[in-house]
Amino acid sequence: MTRPTSIRRRLFYQLAIVAAVLSLAFVMVVRGVASRAAEGTQDDILAASATAIADSLSSEQGEVTLELPYSALSMLGTINEDRVFYRVTVEGETLTGYPDLPVSNLPTRIDTPAFSTEFYRGDEVRLSSILRRVSNTATGSRVVVTVAQTRSGLAAITQRITITATGVGLLFFLLATTLSLLAANSALRPLRRMTGAVTRRGPSDLRPVTAETPAELAPLVDALNSFMARLRSSLSRTEDLITEAAHRVRTPLATVRTQAEVTHRKLNKPEHKQAIRDMIRAIDESSRSAGQILDHAMVTFRADSLALDPLDLVALTTETCDRLAPTADLKDIAFVRRLPAGPVTFKGDGIMLQAALHNILDNAIKYSPEDSDITIRIDVSSDIKLSIEDQGWGFGDADLTSLTNRYSRGSNVGDVVGSGLGLTIADEVARAHGGTLELSHSMEGQGACVSLILPYV
Amino acid sequence: MRYLLIEDNHKLAGAVVERLQLDGHAVDHADRLDAASACMDVADYDLILLDIMLPDGDGRDFLQRQRRAEKRTPVIVITARSAVSDRISLLDLGADDYITKPFDFAELEARCRAVLRRQGGVADNQKVFEGTVLNLTTGELQFGDSSTNLRNRELRLLEVFFGAPNQVFSKSHLIDRMFSLSDEASENAIEVYVARLRKRLEGSGARIETVRGLGYRMIAA
Ligand SMILES: Nc1ncnc2c1ncn2[C@@H]1O[C@H](COP(=O)(O)OP(=O)(O)O)[C@@H](O)[C@H]1O
Ligand SMILES: [Mg+2]
């Protein structure tokens, strides 16, 4: 599997590579300049030393003599513990010093030092030679003064400078990498801001993105906005279609149902009355199923991009109970509300939670006998537990895990109308909110207890 | 009670009017918003039943206008849409409640009663017989110094008797009035509720008499 390319990572790597190349170049340049500068210094001192020796040359009775000045060699000692060699030749004959000191680059002009690098006595040495003409005889003699020095001091200096330069280079590299990390992050901030603006939206928010975007992202945002516009118009067309279809189907159904009620009143024969009742039940069943199928679709759709609005579960429960109280009242069923006095805040989708609660309460009413109580509780501990307990005929020995499946109904439903989607809806809502739906037998022996268990955060 | 029904489908409107009249209500019907306004100018209604899709405008606009004018007549919306989200927006717009087509009249009546009860101004919706007062909205039964609250089915049964004292009602008629058509009800249930009402009426000026073979009626004690 290939890893998705990351603009941030690529940007960072590229910047880091540039920084590394720059650091390396810096170290090389400094090292080169430093070693050349050190070489130059050595050459200057060597030349000065050779000149000083040459200055001490004199002639005595036709012989070239030399009083080696101490200072001439001591100035070389300042560099390091390098070994110093010298050689003075008169017309090629060694006058004093190390006769085997190789001098390959003989100076050709008076007082212009010549330099060379040789290998001598196991070390690399640098030599500086100076040519003088001493007038001891009528023609005079060509005297070459050569001073040499090993180069370990030079190497030490170069090394020291290199270490420092490497340190500086490394520091630069680290600094540059850190900065490029920051730069990569900040360059991508508009992208992240835009992503945030899109992901934070509620499930039905299809307004165009207006978050400030850099010019480079404008085409993307334009494309996104036009896509959302298309989605919006297609959704609203679907919505219109559903509204229109619902209206077209439900209005005549309402007419039929009402006329059936009127007819039912006027009929006397029990078998006729029963026929009308069957008709009404069929109408109720179809209307209920249609409603629940739509509710289920709505819940599935909203679960995909869950809106997390802070809401008060107590208020939401009260509202839903109030809404269903008249329906319960028809069977003389009373809602006993054991709710906390204060609000219980929860972050979730209010519409989905109401749909869940509505279906659970609707079941409790349907599967309870007249003159009974339905108890609604909210308990807050490590979780929020919203439970609805009834005194009806309960789940019996139905398989509690399969009742939440789509279109699954218990064997104990008798002729109560239903579509088998109520608990499915409640279960999906609970799971979308990171909770569970718990089915249990009522503690007071008879009846069912259905609880929405939601995480308390 | 006096209803104003705003509904553009004439077949449905006709059936609803007839059905409400069967329970003794007065109903005016308007098929457009302007006709509704005209009705409201000349009559006072206890309740408005409002369809949301109308030919000359959205019922929601009517709701908003109603609320802005601070008219207090409760409105129950009759909608073809069942989704929870639609319902929330309707209530936000100022509807007092809503009911989805097709609807059960027992439930509609229960919702009307609940809305009126919430609103308060219901003192006049009551019937008196022999010093016994039955409030049809709150379900309060009063005589002498005593006052009790009837449960929903007791109220619906007693309402029938108070509507026509001394008249004999058959069991099957009483069942029709008392139970919603989606409930399965037996004639025994009537006996249970009549027994309860007799207990409730003990000491009042009214009592329920069994007319052998025919049914029941309410007479002076
Ligand atoms: N409060 C309850 N009491 C008894 N049985 C219940 C209750 N709630 C749900 N059930 C059982 O769970 C089944 C699935 O419920 P649900 O998904 O709401 O479908 P239905 O449309 O049948 O009510 C029901 O058919 C019924 O057998
Ligand atoms: Mg159900």
PDB file of C-alpha atoms in Angstrom, chain A residues 71-191:
ATOM      1  CA  SER A  71      65.061  35.204  16.382  1.00  0.00           C
ATOM      2  CA  ALA A  72      64.851  33.964  12.828  1.00  0.00           C
ATOM      3  CA  LEU A  73      64.000  30.463  13.978  1.00  0.00           C
ATOM      4  CA  SER A  74      62.153  31.387  17.144  1.00  0.00           C
ATOM      5  CA  MET A  75      59.521  33.230  15.161  1.00  0.00           C
ATOM      6  CA  LEU A  76      58.652  29.895  13.630  1.00  0.00           C
ATOM      7  CA  GLY A  77      58.276  28.287  17.021  1.00  0.00           C
ATOM      8  CA  THR A  78      55.257  30.423  17.775  1.00  0.00           C
ATOM      9  CA  ILE A  79      52.996  28.450  15.554  1.00  0.00           C
ATOM     10  CA  ASN A  80      53.162  25.127  17.275  1.00  0.00           C
ATOM     11  CA  GLU A  81      55.463  22.392  18.281  1.00  0.00           C
ATOM     12  CA  ASP A  82      56.399  21.924  14.692  1.00  0.00           C
ATOM     13  CA  ARG A  83      59.849  20.905  13.781  1.00  0.00           C
ATOM     14  CA  VAL A  84      61.909  23.434  11.940  1.00  0.00           C
ATOM     15  CA  PHE A  85      64.693  22.682   9.431  1.00  0.00           C
ATOM     16  CA  TYR A  86      66.967  24.964   7.522  1.00  0.00           C
ATOM     17  CA  ARG A  87      69.667  24.765   4.973  1.00  0.00           C
ATOM     18  CA  VAL A  88      71.992  27.344   3.554  1.00  0.00           C
ATOM     19  CA  THR A  89      73.796  26.535   0.349  1.00  0.00           C
ATOM     20  CA  VAL A  90      76.497  28.531  -1.333  1.00  0.00           C
ATOM     21  CA  GLU A  91      76.696  27.783  -4.989  1.00  0.00           C
ATOM     22  CA  GLY A  92      74.995  24.478  -4.314  1.00  0.00           C
ATOM     23  CA  GLU A  93      77.301  23.526  -1.478  1.00  0.00           C
ATOM     24  CA  THR A  94      75.685  23.234   1.939  1.00  0.00           C
ATOM     25  CA  LEU A  95      77.130  25.806   4.260  1.00  0.00           C
ATOM     26  CA  THR A  96      75.106  24.923   7.298  1.00  0.00           C
ATOM     27  CA  GLY A  97      71.883  23.166   8.263  1.00  0.00           C
ATOM     28  CA  TYR A  98      70.440  19.892   7.033  1.00  0.00           C
ATOM     29  CA  PRO A  99      72.237  18.954   3.898  1.00  0.00           C
ATOM     30  CA  ASP A 100      69.561  16.425   2.875  1.00  0.00           C
ATOM     31  CA  LEU A 101      66.695  18.891   3.005  1.00  0.00           C
ATOM     32  CA  PRO A 102      65.282  18.622  -0.490  1.00  0.00           C
ATOM     33  CA  VAL A 103      64.827  21.897  -2.275  1.00  0.00           C
ATOM     34  CA  SER A 104      63.068  21.303  -5.528  1.00  0.00           C
ATOM     35  CA  ASN A 105      61.824  24.776  -6.238  1.00  0.00           C
ATOM     36  CA  LEU A 106      64.914  26.891  -6.363  1.00  0.00           C
ATOM     37  CA  PRO A 107      64.332  30.630  -6.452  1.00  0.00           C
ATOM     38  CA  THR A 108      65.519  32.270  -9.604  1.00  0.00           C
ATOM     39  CA  ARG A 109      65.236  35.910  -8.643  1.00  0.00           C
ATOM     40  CA  ILE A 110      66.947  37.702  -5.794  1.00  0.00           C
ATOM     41  CA  ASP A 111      64.834  38.172  -2.696  1.00  0.00           C
ATOM     42  CA  THR A 112      61.716  36.614  -4.168  1.00  0.00           C
ATOM     43  CA  PRO A 113      60.833  33.657  -1.993  1.00  0.00           C
ATOM     44  CA  ALA A 114      60.000  30.353  -3.650  1.00  0.00           C
ATOM     45  CA  PHE A 115      57.801  27.832  -1.895  1.00  0.00           C
ATOM     46  CA  SER A 116      57.334  24.124  -2.122  1.00  0.00           C
ATOM     47  CA  THR A 117      55.941  21.260  -0.213  1.00  0.00           C
ATOM     48  CA  GLU A 118      58.109  18.207   0.333  1.00  0.00           C
ATOM     49  CA  PHE A 119      58.147  14.998   2.243  1.00  0.00           C
ATOM     50  CA  TYR A 120      61.004  15.006   4.710  1.00  0.00           C
ATOM     51  CA  ARG A 121      61.883  12.732   7.625  1.00  0.00           C
ATOM     52  CA  GLY A 122      58.509  11.174   7.803  1.00  0.00           C
ATOM     53  CA  ASP A 123      56.570  14.420   7.688  1.00  0.00           C
ATOM     54  CA  GLU A 124      55.182  16.785   5.208  1.00  0.00           C
ATOM     55  CA  VAL A 125      57.130  20.006   5.295  1.00  0.00           C
ATOM     56  CA  ARG A 126      56.708  23.400   3.745  1.00  0.00           C
ATOM     57  CA  LEU A 127      59.777  25.095   2.433  1.00  0.00           C
ATOM     58  CA  SER A 128      60.587  28.661   1.658  1.00  0.00           C
ATOM     59  CA  SER A 129      63.810  29.535  -0.126  1.00  0.00           C
ATOM     60  CA  ILE A 130      65.432  32.864  -0.773  1.00  0.00           C
ATOM     61  CA  LEU A 131      68.234  33.687  -3.175  1.00  0.00           C
ATOM     62  CA  ARG A 132      70.944  36.156  -2.261  1.00  0.00           C
ATOM     63  CA  ARG A 133      74.139  37.222  -3.911  1.00  0.00           C
ATOM     64  CA  VAL A 134      76.955  37.610  -1.421  1.00  0.00           C
ATOM     65  CA  SER A 135      79.928  39.524  -2.773  1.00  0.00           C
ATOM     66  CA  ASN A 136      82.730  37.595  -1.197  1.00  0.00           C
ATOM     67  CA  THR A 137      84.570  37.272  -4.411  1.00  0.00           C
ATOM     68  CA  ALA A 138      84.795  39.342  -7.427  1.00  0.00           C
ATOM     69  CA  THR A 139      81.904  37.538  -9.030  1.00  0.00           C
ATOM     70  CA  GLY A 140      80.078  36.991  -5.775  1.00  0.00           C
ATOM     71  CA  SER A 141      78.303  33.756  -4.713  1.00  0.00           C
ATOM     72  CA  ARG A 142      74.682  32.684  -5.058  1.00  0.00           C
ATOM     73  CA  VAL A 143      73.459  31.743  -1.605  1.00  0.00           C
ATOM     74  CA  VAL A 144      70.153  29.971  -1.134  1.00  0.00           C
ATOM     75  CA  VAL A 145      68.618  30.087   2.343  1.00  0.00           C
ATOM     76  CA  THR A 146      65.888  27.515   2.858  1.00  0.00           C
ATOM     77  CA  VAL A 147      63.695  27.299   5.952  1.00  0.00           C
ATOM     78  CA  ALA A 148      61.251  24.439   6.364  1.00  0.00           C
ATOM     79  CA  GLN A 149      58.618  23.536   8.877  1.00  0.00           C
ATOM     80  CA  THR A 150      56.385  20.555   9.395  1.00  0.00           C
ATOM     81  CA  ARG A 151      52.692  21.207   8.904  1.00  0.00           C
ATOM     82  CA  SER A 152      51.025  19.599  11.901  1.00  0.00           C
ATOM     83  CA  GLY A 153      50.322  22.968  13.480  1.00  0.00           C
ATOM     84  CA  LEU A 154      48.675  24.042  10.322  1.00  0.00           C
ATOM     85  CA  ALA A 155      46.607  20.891  10.263  1.00  0.00           C
ATOM     86  CA  ALA A 156      45.580  21.506  13.868  1.00  0.00           C
ATOM     87  CA  ILE A 157      44.441  25.020  13.092  1.00  0.00           C
ATOM     88  CA  THR A 158      42.546  23.895  10.032  1.00  0.00           C
ATOM     89  CA  GLN A 159      40.952  21.160  12.058  1.00  0.00           C
ATOM     90  CA  ARG A 160      39.945  23.552  14.801  1.00  0.00           C
ATOM     91  CA  ILE A 161      38.393  25.905  12.335  1.00  0.00           C
ATOM     92  CA  THR A 162      36.700  22.995  10.572  1.00  0.00           C
ATOM     93  CA  ILE A 163      35.210  21.784  13.842  1.00  0.00           C
ATOM     94  CA  THR A 164      33.905  25.233  14.621  1.00  0.00           C
ATOM     95  CA  ALA A 165      32.561  25.607  11.105  1.00  0.00           C
ATOM     96  CA  THR A 166      30.914  22.200  11.294  1.00  0.00           C
ATOM     97  CA  GLY A 167      29.327  23.188  14.594  1.00  0.00           C
ATOM     98  CA  VAL A 168      28.043  26.400  13.108  1.00  0.00           C
ATOM     99  CA  GLY A 169      26.875  24.521  10.011  1.00  0.00           C
ATOM    100  CA  LEU A 170      25.054  21.950  12.125  1.00  0.00           C
ATOM    101  CA  LEU A 171      23.435  24.658  14.186  1.00  0.00           C
ATOM    102  CA  PHE A 172      22.338  26.369  11.009  1.00  0.00           C
ATOM    103  CA  PHE A 173      20.963  23.099   9.708  1.00  0.00           C
ATOM    104  CA  LEU A 174      18.962  22.459  12.880  1.00  0.00           C
ATOM    105  CA  LEU A 175      17.670  26.003  12.951  1.00  0.00           C
ATOM    106  CA  ALA A 176      16.753  25.882   9.283  1.00  0.00           C
ATOM    107  CA  THR A 177      14.989  22.534   9.709  1.00  0.00           C
ATOM    108  CA  THR A 178      12.971  23.835  12.616  1.00  0.00           C
ATOM    109  CA  LEU A 179      12.073  26.919  10.652  1.00  0.00           C
ATOM    110  CA  SER A 180      11.119  24.869   7.623  1.00  0.00           C
ATOM    111  CA  LEU A 181       8.889  22.761   9.824  1.00  0.00           C
ATOM    112  CA  LEU A 182       7.201  25.925  11.010  1.00  0.00           C
ATOM    113  CA  ALA A 183       7.087  27.280   7.491  1.00  0.00           C
ATOM    114  CA  ALA A 184       5.561  24.082   6.158  1.00  0.00           C
ATOM    115  CA  ASN A 185       2.960  24.245   8.899  1.00  0.00           C
ATOM    116  CA  SER A 186       2.144  27.873   8.391  1.00  0.00           C
ATOM    117  CA  ALA A 187       2.025  27.510   4.625  1.00  0.00           C
ATOM    118  CA  LEU A 188      -0.610  24.830   5.100  1.00  0.00           C
ATOM    119  CA  ARG A 189      -2.566  26.716   7.733  1.00  0.00           C
ATOM    120  CA  PRO A 190      -5.083  28.165   5.248  1.00  0.00           C
ATOM    121  CA  LEU A 191      -5.721  24.655   4.005  1.00  0.00           C
TER     122      LEU A 191
END
